[in-house]
PDB file of N, CA and C in Angstrom:
ATOM      1  N   MET A 388     160.145 136.065-182.368  1.00  0.00           N
ATOM      2  CA  MET A 388     158.718 135.747-182.551  1.00  0.00           C
ATOM      3  C   MET A 388     158.673 134.242-182.183  1.00  0.00           C
ATOM      4  N   ASP A 389     157.709 133.785-181.538  1.00  0.00           N
ATOM      5  CA  ASP A 389     157.555 132.478-181.133  1.00  0.00           C
ATOM      6  C   ASP A 389     156.333 131.899-181.860  1.00  0.00           C
ATOM      7  N   ILE A 390     156.441 130.955-182.647  1.00  0.00           N
ATOM      8  CA  ILE A 390     155.370 130.417-183.587  1.00  0.00           C
ATOM      9  C   ILE A 390     155.230 128.984-183.029  1.00  0.00           C
ATOM     10  N   ARG A 391     153.996 128.607-182.738  1.00  0.00           N
ATOM     11  CA  ARG A 391     153.695 127.279-182.341  1.00  0.00           C
ATOM     12  C   ARG A 391     152.756 126.641-183.443  1.00  0.00           C
ATOM     13  N   ALA A 392     152.989 125.338-183.605  1.00  0.00           N
ATOM     14  CA  ALA A 392     152.125 124.590-184.521  1.00  0.00           C
ATOM     15  C   ALA A 392     151.176 123.738-183.740  1.00  0.00           C
ATOM     16  N   HIS A 393     150.021 123.525-184.220  1.00  0.00           N
ATOM     17  CA  HIS A 393     148.992 122.587-183.505  1.00  0.00           C
ATOM     18  C   HIS A 393     148.598 121.705-184.569  1.00  0.00           C
ATOM     19  N   LEU A 394     148.154 120.419-184.263  1.00  0.00           N
ATOM     20  CA  LEU A 394     147.584 119.516-185.118  1.00  0.00           C
ATOM     21  C   LEU A 394     146.127 119.209-184.687  1.00  0.00           C
ATOM     22  N   ILE A 395     145.203 119.872-185.364  1.00  0.00           N
ATOM     23  CA  ILE A 395     143.865 119.842-185.271  1.00  0.00           C
ATOM     24  C   ILE A 395     143.307 118.693-186.047  1.00  0.00           C
ATOM     25  N   GLY A 396     142.573 117.815-185.409  1.00  0.00           N
ATOM     26  CA  GLY A 396     141.991 116.618-186.134  1.00  0.00           C
ATOM     27  C   GLY A 396     143.092 115.530-186.197  1.00  0.00           C
ATOM     28  N   TYR A 397     143.936 115.552-185.296  1.00  0.00           N
ATOM     29  CA  TYR A 397     145.038 114.322-185.311  1.00  0.00           C
ATOM     30  C   TYR A 397     144.214 112.953-185.224  1.00  0.00           C
ATOM     31  N   PRO A 398     144.505 112.098-185.909  1.00  0.00           N
ATOM     32  CA  PRO A 398     143.836 110.770-186.110  1.00  0.00           C
ATOM     33  C   PRO A 398     143.728 110.196-184.730  1.00  0.00           C
ATOM     34  N   ARG A 399     142.629 109.847-184.123  1.00  0.00           N
ATOM     35  CA  ARG A 399     142.302 109.409-182.964  1.00  0.00           C
ATOM     36  C   ARG A 399     142.126 107.940-182.854  1.00  0.00           C
ATOM     37  N   ILE A 400     141.948 107.254-183.856  1.00  0.00           N
ATOM     38  CA  ILE A 400     141.650 105.860-183.815  1.00  0.00           C
ATOM     39  C   ILE A 400     142.690 104.872-183.280  1.00  0.00           C
ATOM     40  N   GLY A 401     144.008 105.386-183.474  1.00  0.00           N
ATOM     41  CA  GLY A 401     145.126 104.552-183.041  1.00  0.00           C
ATOM     42  C   GLY A 401     145.724 103.766-184.098  1.00  0.00           C
ATOM     43  N   PRO A 402     147.043 103.446-183.903  1.00  0.00           N
ATOM     44  CA  PRO A 402     147.765 102.702-184.976  1.00  0.00           C
ATOM     45  C   PRO A 402     147.097 101.216-185.242  1.00  0.00           C
ATOM     46  N   ASN A 403     146.605 100.743-184.182  1.00  0.00           N
ATOM     47  CA  ASN A 403     145.979  99.352-184.351  1.00  0.00           C
ATOM     48  C   ASN A 403     144.512  99.490-183.990  1.00  0.00           C
ATOM     49  N   ARG A 404     143.847 100.480-184.336  1.00  0.00           N
ATOM     50  CA  ARG A 404     142.504 100.698-184.285  1.00  0.00           C
ATOM     51  C   ARG A 404     141.907 100.509-182.797  1.00  0.00           C
ATOM     52  N   GLU A 405     142.739 101.006-181.698  1.00  0.00           N
ATOM     53  CA  GLU A 405     142.510 100.631-180.444  1.00  0.00           C
ATOM     54  C   GLU A 405     141.155 101.289-179.998  1.00  0.00           C
ATOM     55  N   LEU A 406     140.758 102.536-180.549  1.00  0.00           N
ATOM     56  CA  LEU A 406     139.661 103.163-180.066  1.00  0.00           C
ATOM     57  C   LEU A 406     138.529 102.404-180.684  1.00  0.00           C
ATOM     58  N   LYS A 407     138.499 101.994-181.906  1.00  0.00           N
ATOM     59  CA  LYS A 407     137.375 101.333-182.456  1.00  0.00           C
ATOM     60  C   LYS A 407     137.127 100.065-181.833  1.00  0.00           C
ATOM     61  N   ARG A 408     138.128  99.406-181.461  1.00  0.00           N
ATOM     62  CA  ARG A 408     137.897  98.090-180.614  1.00  0.00           C
ATOM     63  C   ARG A 408     137.352  98.278-179.232  1.00  0.00           C
ATOM     64  N   ALA A 409     137.716  99.254-178.551  1.00  0.00           N
ATOM     65  CA  ALA A 409     137.268  99.644-177.154  1.00  0.00           C
ATOM     66  C   ALA A 409     135.750 100.052-177.409  1.00  0.00           C
ATOM     67  N   LEU A 410     135.426 100.868-178.455  1.00  0.00           N
ATOM     68  CA  LEU A 410     134.041 101.231-178.549  1.00  0.00           C
ATOM     69  C   LEU A 410     133.186  99.987-178.916  1.00  0.00           C
ATOM     70  N   GLU A 411     133.606  99.143-179.831  1.00  0.00           N
ATOM     71  CA  GLU A 411     132.811  98.047-180.154  1.00  0.00           C
ATOM     72  C   GLU A 411     132.643  97.103-179.036  1.00  0.00           C
ATOM     73  N   ARG A 412     133.587  96.863-178.200  1.00  0.00           N
ATOM     74  CA  ARG A 412     133.409  95.969-177.064  1.00  0.00           C
ATOM     75  C   ARG A 412     132.528  96.649-175.996  1.00  0.00           C
ATOM     76  N   ALA A 413     132.650  97.956-175.884  1.00  0.00           N
ATOM     77  CA  ALA A 413     131.592  98.612-174.861  1.00  0.00           C
ATOM     78  C   ALA A 413     130.304  98.411-175.496  1.00  0.00           C
ATOM     79  N   TRP A 414     130.040  98.677-176.740  1.00  0.00           N
ATOM     80  CA  TRP A 414     128.600  98.648-177.226  1.00  0.00           C
ATOM     81  C   TRP A 414     128.121  97.254-177.223  1.00  0.00           C
ATOM     82  N   ALA A 415     128.963  96.190-177.349  1.00  0.00           N
ATOM     83  CA  ALA A 415     128.609  94.742-177.269  1.00  0.00           C
ATOM     84  C   ALA A 415     128.404  94.304-175.767  1.00  0.00           C
ATOM     85  N   GLY A 416     128.669  95.192-174.727  1.00  0.00           N
ATOM     86  CA  GLY A 416     128.645  94.655-173.444  1.00  0.00           C
ATOM     87  C   GLY A 416     129.761  93.826-172.883  1.00  0.00           C
ATOM     88  N   ARG A 417     130.923  93.821-173.715  1.00  0.00           N
ATOM     89  CA  ARG A 417     131.994  93.015-173.340  1.00  0.00           C
ATOM     90  C   ARG A 417     133.054  93.815-172.673  1.00  0.00           C
ATOM     91  N   LEU A 418     132.823  94.994-172.320  1.00  0.00           N
ATOM     92  CA  LEU A 418     133.801  95.922-171.608  1.00  0.00           C
ATOM     93  C   LEU A 418     132.980  96.828-170.678  1.00  0.00           C
ATOM     94  N   GLU A 419     133.186  96.539-169.296  1.00  0.00           N
ATOM     95  CA  GLU A 419     132.555  97.296-168.408  1.00  0.00           C
ATOM     96  C   GLU A 419     132.874  98.838-168.512  1.00  0.00           C
ATOM     97  N   THR A 420     131.872  99.583-167.848  1.00  0.00           N
ATOM     98  CA  THR A 420     131.943 101.049-168.030  1.00  0.00           C
ATOM     99  C   THR A 420     133.277 101.741-167.505  1.00  0.00           C
ATOM    100  N   ASP A 421     133.831 101.021-166.285  1.00  0.00           N
ATOM    101  CA  ASP A 421     134.892 101.511-165.564  1.00  0.00           C
ATOM    102  C   ASP A 421     136.123 101.200-166.446  1.00  0.00           C
ATOM    103  N   ALA A 422     136.096  99.961-166.872  1.00  0.00           N
ATOM    104  CA  ALA A 422     137.251  99.522-167.857  1.00  0.00           C
ATOM    105  C   ALA A 422     137.269 100.455-169.124  1.00  0.00           C
ATOM    106  N   PHE A 423     136.143 100.724-169.613  1.00  0.00           N
ATOM    107  CA  PHE A 423     136.044 101.551-170.837  1.00  0.00           C
ATOM    108  C   PHE A 423     136.543 102.894-170.608  1.00  0.00           C
ATOM    109  N   SER A 424     136.175 103.426-169.483  1.00  0.00           N
ATOM    110  CA  SER A 424     136.639 104.754-169.105  1.00  0.00           C
ATOM    111  C   SER A 424     138.132 104.859-168.945  1.00  0.00           C
ATOM    112  N   MET A 425     138.677 103.751-168.232  1.00  0.00           N
ATOM    113  CA  MET A 425     140.043 103.807-168.067  1.00  0.00           C
ATOM    114  C   MET A 425     140.882 103.692-169.383  1.00  0.00           C
ATOM    115  N   ARG A 426     140.368 102.898-170.330  1.00  0.00           N
ATOM    116  CA  ARG A 426     140.981 102.617-171.691  1.00  0.00           C
ATOM    117  C   ARG A 426     140.951 103.976-172.437  1.00  0.00           C
ATOM    118  N   ILE A 427     139.782 104.540-172.429  1.00  0.00           N
ATOM    119  CA  ILE A 427     139.748 105.864-173.127  1.00  0.00           C
ATOM    120  C   ILE A 427     140.712 106.945-172.557  1.00  0.00           C
ATOM    121  N   LYS A 428     140.827 106.928-171.240  1.00  0.00           N
ATOM    122  CA  LYS A 428     141.747 107.814-170.589  1.00  0.00           C
ATOM    123  C   LYS A 428     143.181 107.660-171.102  1.00  0.00           C
ATOM    124  N   GLU A 429     143.491 106.292-171.192  1.00  0.00           N
ATOM    125  CA  GLU A 429     144.790 105.831-171.566  1.00  0.00           C
ATOM    126  C   GLU A 429     145.110 106.213-173.098  1.00  0.00           C
ATOM    127  N   LEU A 430     144.153 106.018-173.952  1.00  0.00           N
ATOM    128  CA  LEU A 430     144.260 106.361-175.436  1.00  0.00           C
ATOM    129  C   LEU A 430     144.357 107.781-175.512  1.00  0.00           C
ATOM    130  N   ARG A 431     143.458 108.667-174.764  1.00  0.00           N
ATOM    131  CA  ARG A 431     143.629 110.081-174.930  1.00  0.00           C
ATOM    132  C   ARG A 431     144.961 110.581-174.471  1.00  0.00           C
ATOM    133  N   ALA A 432     145.493 110.013-173.312  1.00  0.00           N
ATOM    134  CA  ALA A 432     146.840 110.514-172.841  1.00  0.00           C
ATOM    135  C   ALA A 432     147.921 110.181-174.017  1.00  0.00           C
ATOM    136  N   ALA A 433     147.816 109.005-174.574  1.00  0.00           N
ATOM    137  CA  ALA A 433     148.803 108.637-175.664  1.00  0.00           C
ATOM    138  C   ALA A 433     148.535 109.413-176.808  1.00  0.00           C
ATOM    139  N   HIS A 434     147.383 109.882-177.137  1.00  0.00           N
ATOM    140  CA  HIS A 434     147.074 110.710-178.327  1.00  0.00           C
ATOM    141  C   HIS A 434     147.784 112.101-178.150  1.00  0.00           C
ATOM    142  N   LEU A 435     147.659 112.609-176.816  1.00  0.00           N
ATOM    143  CA  LEU A 435     148.222 113.891-176.554  1.00  0.00           C
ATOM    144  C   LEU A 435     149.863 113.843-176.503  1.00  0.00           C
ATOM    145  N   ALA A 436     150.331 112.761-175.928  1.00  0.00           N
ATOM    146  CA  ALA A 436     151.605 112.526-175.799  1.00  0.00           C
ATOM    147  C   ALA A 436     152.317 112.412-177.216  1.00  0.00           C
ATOM    148  N   GLU A 437     151.642 111.792-178.068  1.00  0.00           N
ATOM    149  CA  GLU A 437     152.165 111.735-179.420  1.00  0.00           C
ATOM    150  C   GLU A 437     152.349 112.997-180.160  1.00  0.00           C
ATOM    151  N   GLN A 438     151.459 113.786-179.854  1.00  0.00           N
ATOM    152  CA  GLN A 438     151.329 115.188-180.513  1.00  0.00           C
ATOM    153  C   GLN A 438     152.481 116.021-179.961  1.00  0.00           C
ATOM    154  N   ARG A 439     152.637 116.055-178.552  1.00  0.00           N
ATOM    155  CA  ARG A 439     153.622 116.835-177.804  1.00  0.00           C
ATOM    156  C   ARG A 439     154.927 116.405-178.284  1.00  0.00           C
ATOM    157  N   GLU A 440     155.257 115.084-178.423  1.00  0.00           N
ATOM    158  CA  GLU A 440     156.497 114.440-178.957  1.00  0.00           C
ATOM    159  C   GLU A 440     156.704 115.019-180.322  1.00  0.00           C
ATOM    160  N   ALA A 441     155.813 114.942-181.234  1.00  0.00           N
ATOM    161  CA  ALA A 441     155.935 115.302-182.605  1.00  0.00           C
ATOM    162  C   ALA A 441     156.253 116.792-182.833  1.00  0.00           C
ATOM    163  N   ILE A 442     155.435 117.728-182.123  1.00  0.00           N
ATOM    164  CA  ILE A 442     155.546 118.987-182.438  1.00  0.00           C
ATOM    165  C   ILE A 442     155.671 119.937-181.199  1.00  0.00           C
ATOM    166  N   GLY A 443     155.777 119.335-180.072  1.00  0.00           N
ATOM    167  CA  GLY A 443     156.046 120.083-178.774  1.00  0.00           C
ATOM    168  C   GLY A 443     154.817 120.768-178.212  1.00  0.00           C
ATOM    169  N   SER A 444     153.593 120.502-178.821  1.00  0.00           N
ATOM    170  CA  SER A 444     152.298 120.921-178.213  1.00  0.00           C
ATOM    171  C   SER A 444     151.146 120.069-178.606  1.00  0.00           C
ATOM    172  N   ALA A 445     150.091 120.200-178.038  1.00  0.00           N
ATOM    173  CA  ALA A 445     149.051 119.319-178.372  1.00  0.00           C
ATOM    174  C   ALA A 445     147.587 120.045-178.069  1.00  0.00           C
ATOM    175  N   VAL A 446     146.592 119.694-178.949  1.00  0.00           N
ATOM    176  CA  VAL A 446     145.378 120.094-178.722  1.00  0.00           C
ATOM    177  C   VAL A 446     144.348 119.125-178.359  1.00  0.00           C
ATOM    178  N   ASP A 447     143.698 119.237-177.407  1.00  0.00           N
ATOM    179  CA  ASP A 447     142.746 118.170-176.716  1.00  0.00           C
ATOM    180  C   ASP A 447     141.559 117.985-177.464  1.00  0.00           C
ATOM    181  N   ASP A 448     141.561 117.495-178.733  1.00  0.00           N
ATOM    182  CA  ASP A 448     140.364 117.479-179.608  1.00  0.00           C
ATOM    183  C   ASP A 448     139.931 116.030-179.763  1.00  0.00           C
ATOM    184  N   TYR A 449     139.949 115.132-178.804  1.00  0.00           N
ATOM    185  CA  TYR A 449     139.795 113.905-178.754  1.00  0.00           C
ATOM    186  C   TYR A 449     138.328 113.441-178.576  1.00  0.00           C
ATOM    187  N   PHE A 450     137.774 112.857-179.569  1.00  0.00           N
ATOM    188  CA  PHE A 450     136.342 112.474-179.576  1.00  0.00           C
ATOM    189  C   PHE A 450     136.263 111.053-179.733  1.00  0.00           C
ATOM    190  N   LEU A 451     135.187 110.568-179.033  1.00  0.00           N
ATOM    191  CA  LEU A 451     135.008 108.920-179.183  1.00  0.00           C
ATOM    192  C   LEU A 451     134.469 108.513-180.465  1.00  0.00           C
ATOM    193  N   TYR A 452     133.407 109.198-180.861  1.00  0.00           N
ATOM    194  CA  TYR A 452     132.634 108.695-182.206  1.00  0.00           C
ATOM    195  C   TYR A 452     132.324 109.816-183.102  1.00  0.00           C
ATOM    196  N   ASP A 453     131.464 110.670-182.869  1.00  0.00           N
ATOM    197  CA  ASP A 453     131.066 111.645-183.854  1.00  0.00           C
ATOM    198  C   ASP A 453     131.330 113.047-183.189  1.00  0.00           C
ATOM    199  N   GLN A 454     132.387 113.764-183.706  1.00  0.00           N
ATOM    200  CA  GLN A 454     132.781 115.015-183.118  1.00  0.00           C
ATOM    201  C   GLN A 454     131.656 116.063-183.191  1.00  0.00           C
ATOM    202  N   VAL A 455     130.810 116.088-184.128  1.00  0.00           N
ATOM    203  CA  VAL A 455     129.817 117.077-184.331  1.00  0.00           C
ATOM    204  C   VAL A 455     128.656 116.764-183.158  1.00  0.00           C
ATOM    205  N   LEU A 456     128.392 115.503-183.064  1.00  0.00           N
ATOM    206  CA  LEU A 456     127.348 115.190-182.028  1.00  0.00           C
ATOM    207  C   LEU A 456     127.958 115.491-180.579  1.00  0.00           C
ATOM    208  N   GLU A 457     129.159 115.077-180.388  1.00  0.00           N
ATOM    209  CA  GLU A 457     129.714 115.164-179.123  1.00  0.00           C
ATOM    210  C   GLU A 457     129.870 116.769-178.739  1.00  0.00           C
ATOM    211  N   THR A 458     130.183 117.628-179.658  1.00  0.00           N
ATOM    212  CA  THR A 458     130.202 119.079-179.548  1.00  0.00           C
ATOM    213  C   THR A 458     128.909 119.713-179.187  1.00  0.00           C
ATOM    214  N   ALA A 459     127.855 119.087-179.894  1.00  0.00           N
ATOM    215  CA  ALA A 459     126.425 119.503-179.613  1.00  0.00           C
ATOM    216  C   ALA A 459     126.106 118.995-178.160  1.00  0.00           C
ATOM    217  N   MET A 460     126.432 117.928-177.730  1.00  0.00           N
ATOM    218  CA  MET A 460     126.189 117.462-176.439  1.00  0.00           C
ATOM    219  C   MET A 460     127.035 118.449-175.370  1.00  0.00           C
ATOM    220  N   MET A 461     128.083 118.852-175.739  1.00  0.00           N
ATOM    221  CA  MET A 461     128.922 119.643-174.750  1.00  0.00           C
ATOM    222  C   MET A 461     128.184 121.116-174.614  1.00  0.00           C
ATOM    223  N   LEU A 462     127.561 121.336-175.712  1.00  0.00           N
ATOM    224  CA  LEU A 462     126.765 122.720-175.639  1.00  0.00           C
ATOM    225  C   LEU A 462     125.264 122.495-175.159  1.00  0.00           C
ATOM    226  N   GLY A 463     124.956 121.289-174.796  1.00  0.00           N
ATOM    227  CA  GLY A 463     123.612 121.078-174.174  1.00  0.00           C
ATOM    228  C   GLY A 463     122.492 120.866-175.254  1.00  0.00           C
ATOM    229  N   VAL A 464     122.921 120.537-176.442  1.00  0.00           N
ATOM    230  CA  VAL A 464     121.960 120.426-177.531  1.00  0.00           C
ATOM    231  C   VAL A 464     121.819 118.852-177.641  1.00  0.00           C
ATOM    232  N   ALA A 465     120.469 118.531-177.404  1.00  0.00           N
ATOM    233  CA  ALA A 465     120.049 117.138-177.395  1.00  0.00           C
ATOM    234  C   ALA A 465     118.565 117.166-177.213  1.00  0.00           C
ATOM    235  N   PRO A 466     117.860 115.966-177.683  1.00  0.00           N
ATOM    236  CA  PRO A 466     116.525 115.898-177.512  1.00  0.00           C
ATOM    237  C   PRO A 466     116.125 116.047-176.038  1.00  0.00           C
ATOM    238  N   ALA A 467     114.859 116.571-175.702  1.00  0.00           N
ATOM    239  CA  ALA A 467     114.628 116.758-174.340  1.00  0.00           C
ATOM    240  C   ALA A 467     114.788 115.653-173.405  1.00  0.00           C
ATOM    241  N   GLU A 468     114.294 114.375-173.946  1.00  0.00           N
ATOM    242  CA  GLU A 468     114.337 113.266-173.076  1.00  0.00           C
ATOM    243  C   GLU A 468     115.788 112.800-172.818  1.00  0.00           C
ATOM    244  N   ASP A 469     116.769 113.339-173.568  1.00  0.00           N
ATOM    245  CA  ASP A 469     118.233 112.879-173.272  1.00  0.00           C
ATOM    246  C   ASP A 469     118.989 113.999-172.528  1.00  0.00           C
ATOM    247  N   ALA A 470     118.544 115.248-172.707  1.00  0.00           N
ATOM    248  CA  ALA A 470     119.387 116.286-172.265  1.00  0.00           C
ATOM    249  C   ALA A 470     119.757 116.202-170.674  1.00  0.00           C
ATOM    250  N   GLY A 471     118.789 115.753-169.933  1.00  0.00           N
ATOM    251  CA  GLY A 471     119.028 115.671-168.428  1.00  0.00           C
ATOM    252  C   GLY A 471     119.982 114.502-168.191  1.00  0.00           C
ATOM    253  N   ARG A 472     120.264 113.676-169.132  1.00  0.00           N
ATOM    254  CA  ARG A 472     121.109 112.443-168.871  1.00  0.00           C
ATOM    255  C   ARG A 472     122.478 112.682-169.180  1.00  0.00           C
ATOM    256  N   ILE A 473     122.797 113.563-169.929  1.00  0.00           N
ATOM    257  CA  ILE A 473     124.105 113.962-170.431  1.00  0.00           C
ATOM    258  C   ILE A 473     125.135 113.788-169.199  1.00  0.00           C
ATOM    259  N   GLY A 474     124.816 114.517-168.173  1.00  0.00           N
ATOM    260  CA  GLY A 474     125.782 114.666-167.114  1.00  0.00           C
ATOM    261  C   GLY A 474     125.975 113.244-166.318  1.00  0.00           C
ATOM    262  N   GLU A 475     124.883 112.491-166.400  1.00  0.00           N
ATOM    263  CA  GLU A 475     124.814 111.242-165.637  1.00  0.00           C
ATOM    264  C   GLU A 475     125.720 110.217-166.303  1.00  0.00           C
ATOM    265  N   ASP A 476     125.532 109.936-167.666  1.00  0.00           N
ATOM    266  CA  ASP A 476     126.154 109.082-168.384  1.00  0.00           C
ATOM    267  C   ASP A 476     126.378 109.561-169.842  1.00  0.00           C
ATOM    268  N   PRO A 477     127.358 110.311-170.106  1.00  0.00           N
ATOM    269  CA  PRO A 477     127.406 110.882-171.431  1.00  0.00           C
ATOM    270  C   PRO A 477     127.478 109.837-172.610  1.00  0.00           C
ATOM    271  N   PHE A 478     128.376 108.814-172.238  1.00  0.00           N
ATOM    272  CA  PHE A 478     128.564 107.719-173.288  1.00  0.00           C
ATOM    273  C   PHE A 478     127.201 107.038-173.682  1.00  0.00           C
ATOM    274  N   ALA A 479     126.416 106.771-172.718  1.00  0.00           N
ATOM    275  CA  ALA A 479     125.119 106.136-172.943  1.00  0.00           C
ATOM    276  C   ALA A 479     124.196 106.964-173.896  1.00  0.00           C
ATOM    277  N   VAL A 480     124.252 108.303-173.509  1.00  0.00           N
ATOM    278  CA  VAL A 480     123.503 109.274-174.417  1.00  0.00           C
ATOM    279  C   VAL A 480     123.983 109.382-175.711  1.00  0.00           C
ATOM    280  N   LEU A 481     125.406 109.495-175.907  1.00  0.00           N
ATOM    281  CA  LEU A 481     126.062 109.408-177.151  1.00  0.00           C
ATOM    282  C   LEU A 481     125.670 108.308-178.065  1.00  0.00           C
ATOM    283  N   THR A 482     125.802 107.085-177.410  1.00  0.00           N
ATOM    284  CA  THR A 482     125.460 105.765-178.052  1.00  0.00           C
ATOM    285  C   THR A 482     123.986 105.826-178.519  1.00  0.00           C
ATOM    286  N   ALA A 483     122.983 106.204-177.710  1.00  0.00           N
ATOM    287  CA  ALA A 483     121.700 106.306-178.063  1.00  0.00           C
ATOM    288  C   ALA A 483     121.293 107.237-179.170  1.00  0.00           C
ATOM    289  N   LEU A 484     121.952 108.432-179.116  1.00  0.00           N
ATOM    290  CA  LEU A 484     121.724 109.413-180.193  1.00  0.00           C
ATOM    291  C   LEU A 484     122.447 109.003-181.634  1.00  0.00           C
ATOM    292  N   ALA A 485     123.719 108.495-181.280  1.00  0.00           N
ATOM    293  CA  ALA A 485     124.413 108.222-182.594  1.00  0.00           C
ATOM    294  C   ALA A 485     123.993 106.806-183.334  1.00  0.00           C
ATOM    295  N   ARG A 486     123.638 105.793-182.470  1.00  0.00           N
ATOM    296  CA  ARG A 486     123.417 104.566-183.054  1.00  0.00           C
ATOM    297  C   ARG A 486     121.878 104.099-182.913  1.00  0.00           C
ATOM    298  N   GLY A 487     121.070 104.908-182.127  1.00  0.00           N
ATOM    299  CA  GLY A 487     119.737 104.460-182.039  1.00  0.00           C
ATOM    300  C   GLY A 487     119.568 103.414-180.873  1.00  0.00           C
ATOM    301  N   THR A 488     118.446 103.113-180.458  1.00  0.00           N
ATOM    302  CA  THR A 488     118.125 102.027-179.513  1.00  0.00           C
ATOM    303  C   THR A 488     116.869 101.234-180.052  1.00  0.00           C
ATOM    304  N   PRO A 489     116.633 100.205-179.443  1.00  0.00           N
ATOM    305  CA  PRO A 489     115.594  99.424-179.974  1.00  0.00           C
ATOM    306  C   PRO A 489     114.242 100.192-179.891  1.00  0.00           C
ATOM    307  N   GLU A 490     114.100 101.269-179.051  1.00  0.00           N
ATOM    308  CA  GLU A 490     112.980 101.935-178.980  1.00  0.00           C
ATOM    309  C   GLU A 490     112.846 103.079-180.081  1.00  0.00           C
ATOM    310  N   ARG A 491     113.907 103.465-180.510  1.00  0.00           N
ATOM    311  CA  ARG A 491     113.927 104.701-181.369  1.00  0.00           C
ATOM    312  C   ARG A 491     115.256 104.800-182.338  1.00  0.00           C
ATOM    313  N   GLU A 492     114.928 105.406-183.419  1.00  0.00           N
ATOM    314  CA  GLU A 492     116.065 105.583-184.343  1.00  0.00           C
ATOM    315  C   GLU A 492     117.139 106.692-183.879  1.00  0.00           C
ATOM    316  N   ALA A 493     118.218 106.463-184.540  1.00  0.00           N
ATOM    317  CA  ALA A 493     119.389 107.494-184.302  1.00  0.00           C
ATOM    318  C   ALA A 493     118.868 108.833-184.617  1.00  0.00           C
ATOM    319  N   TRP A 494     119.594 109.717-183.847  1.00  0.00           N
ATOM    320  CA  TRP A 494     119.158 111.129-183.997  1.00  0.00           C
ATOM    321  C   TRP A 494     119.917 111.876-185.181  1.00  0.00           C
ATOM    322  N   GLU A 495     119.440 112.205-186.115  1.00  0.00           N
ATOM    323  CA  GLU A 495     119.993 112.750-187.374  1.00  0.00           C
ATOM    324  C   GLU A 495     119.870 114.241-187.507  1.00  0.00           C
TER     325      GLU A 495
END
């Protein structure tokens, strides 16, 4: 019998809070969209590699900020004014829903 283990909910922030720092820089406008996307790809790849090295397999459960909100967005659940923009710029929609904007409060 072949039994495999998976680590669901593996800590994604990084040993030196790399994800937190990248998010904060992006939100502050100090990290361009392309550079942010590249950094997230690097962190995600490292996250998966760590799991594979530790247990031989990995689950891609890497979320940037709020896993419930991001899952809802994956399923197309969002206010009508934002639903059409998810495909264009999912990070901008995530940020607006999670943190709010000057025009509106965060989506709770």
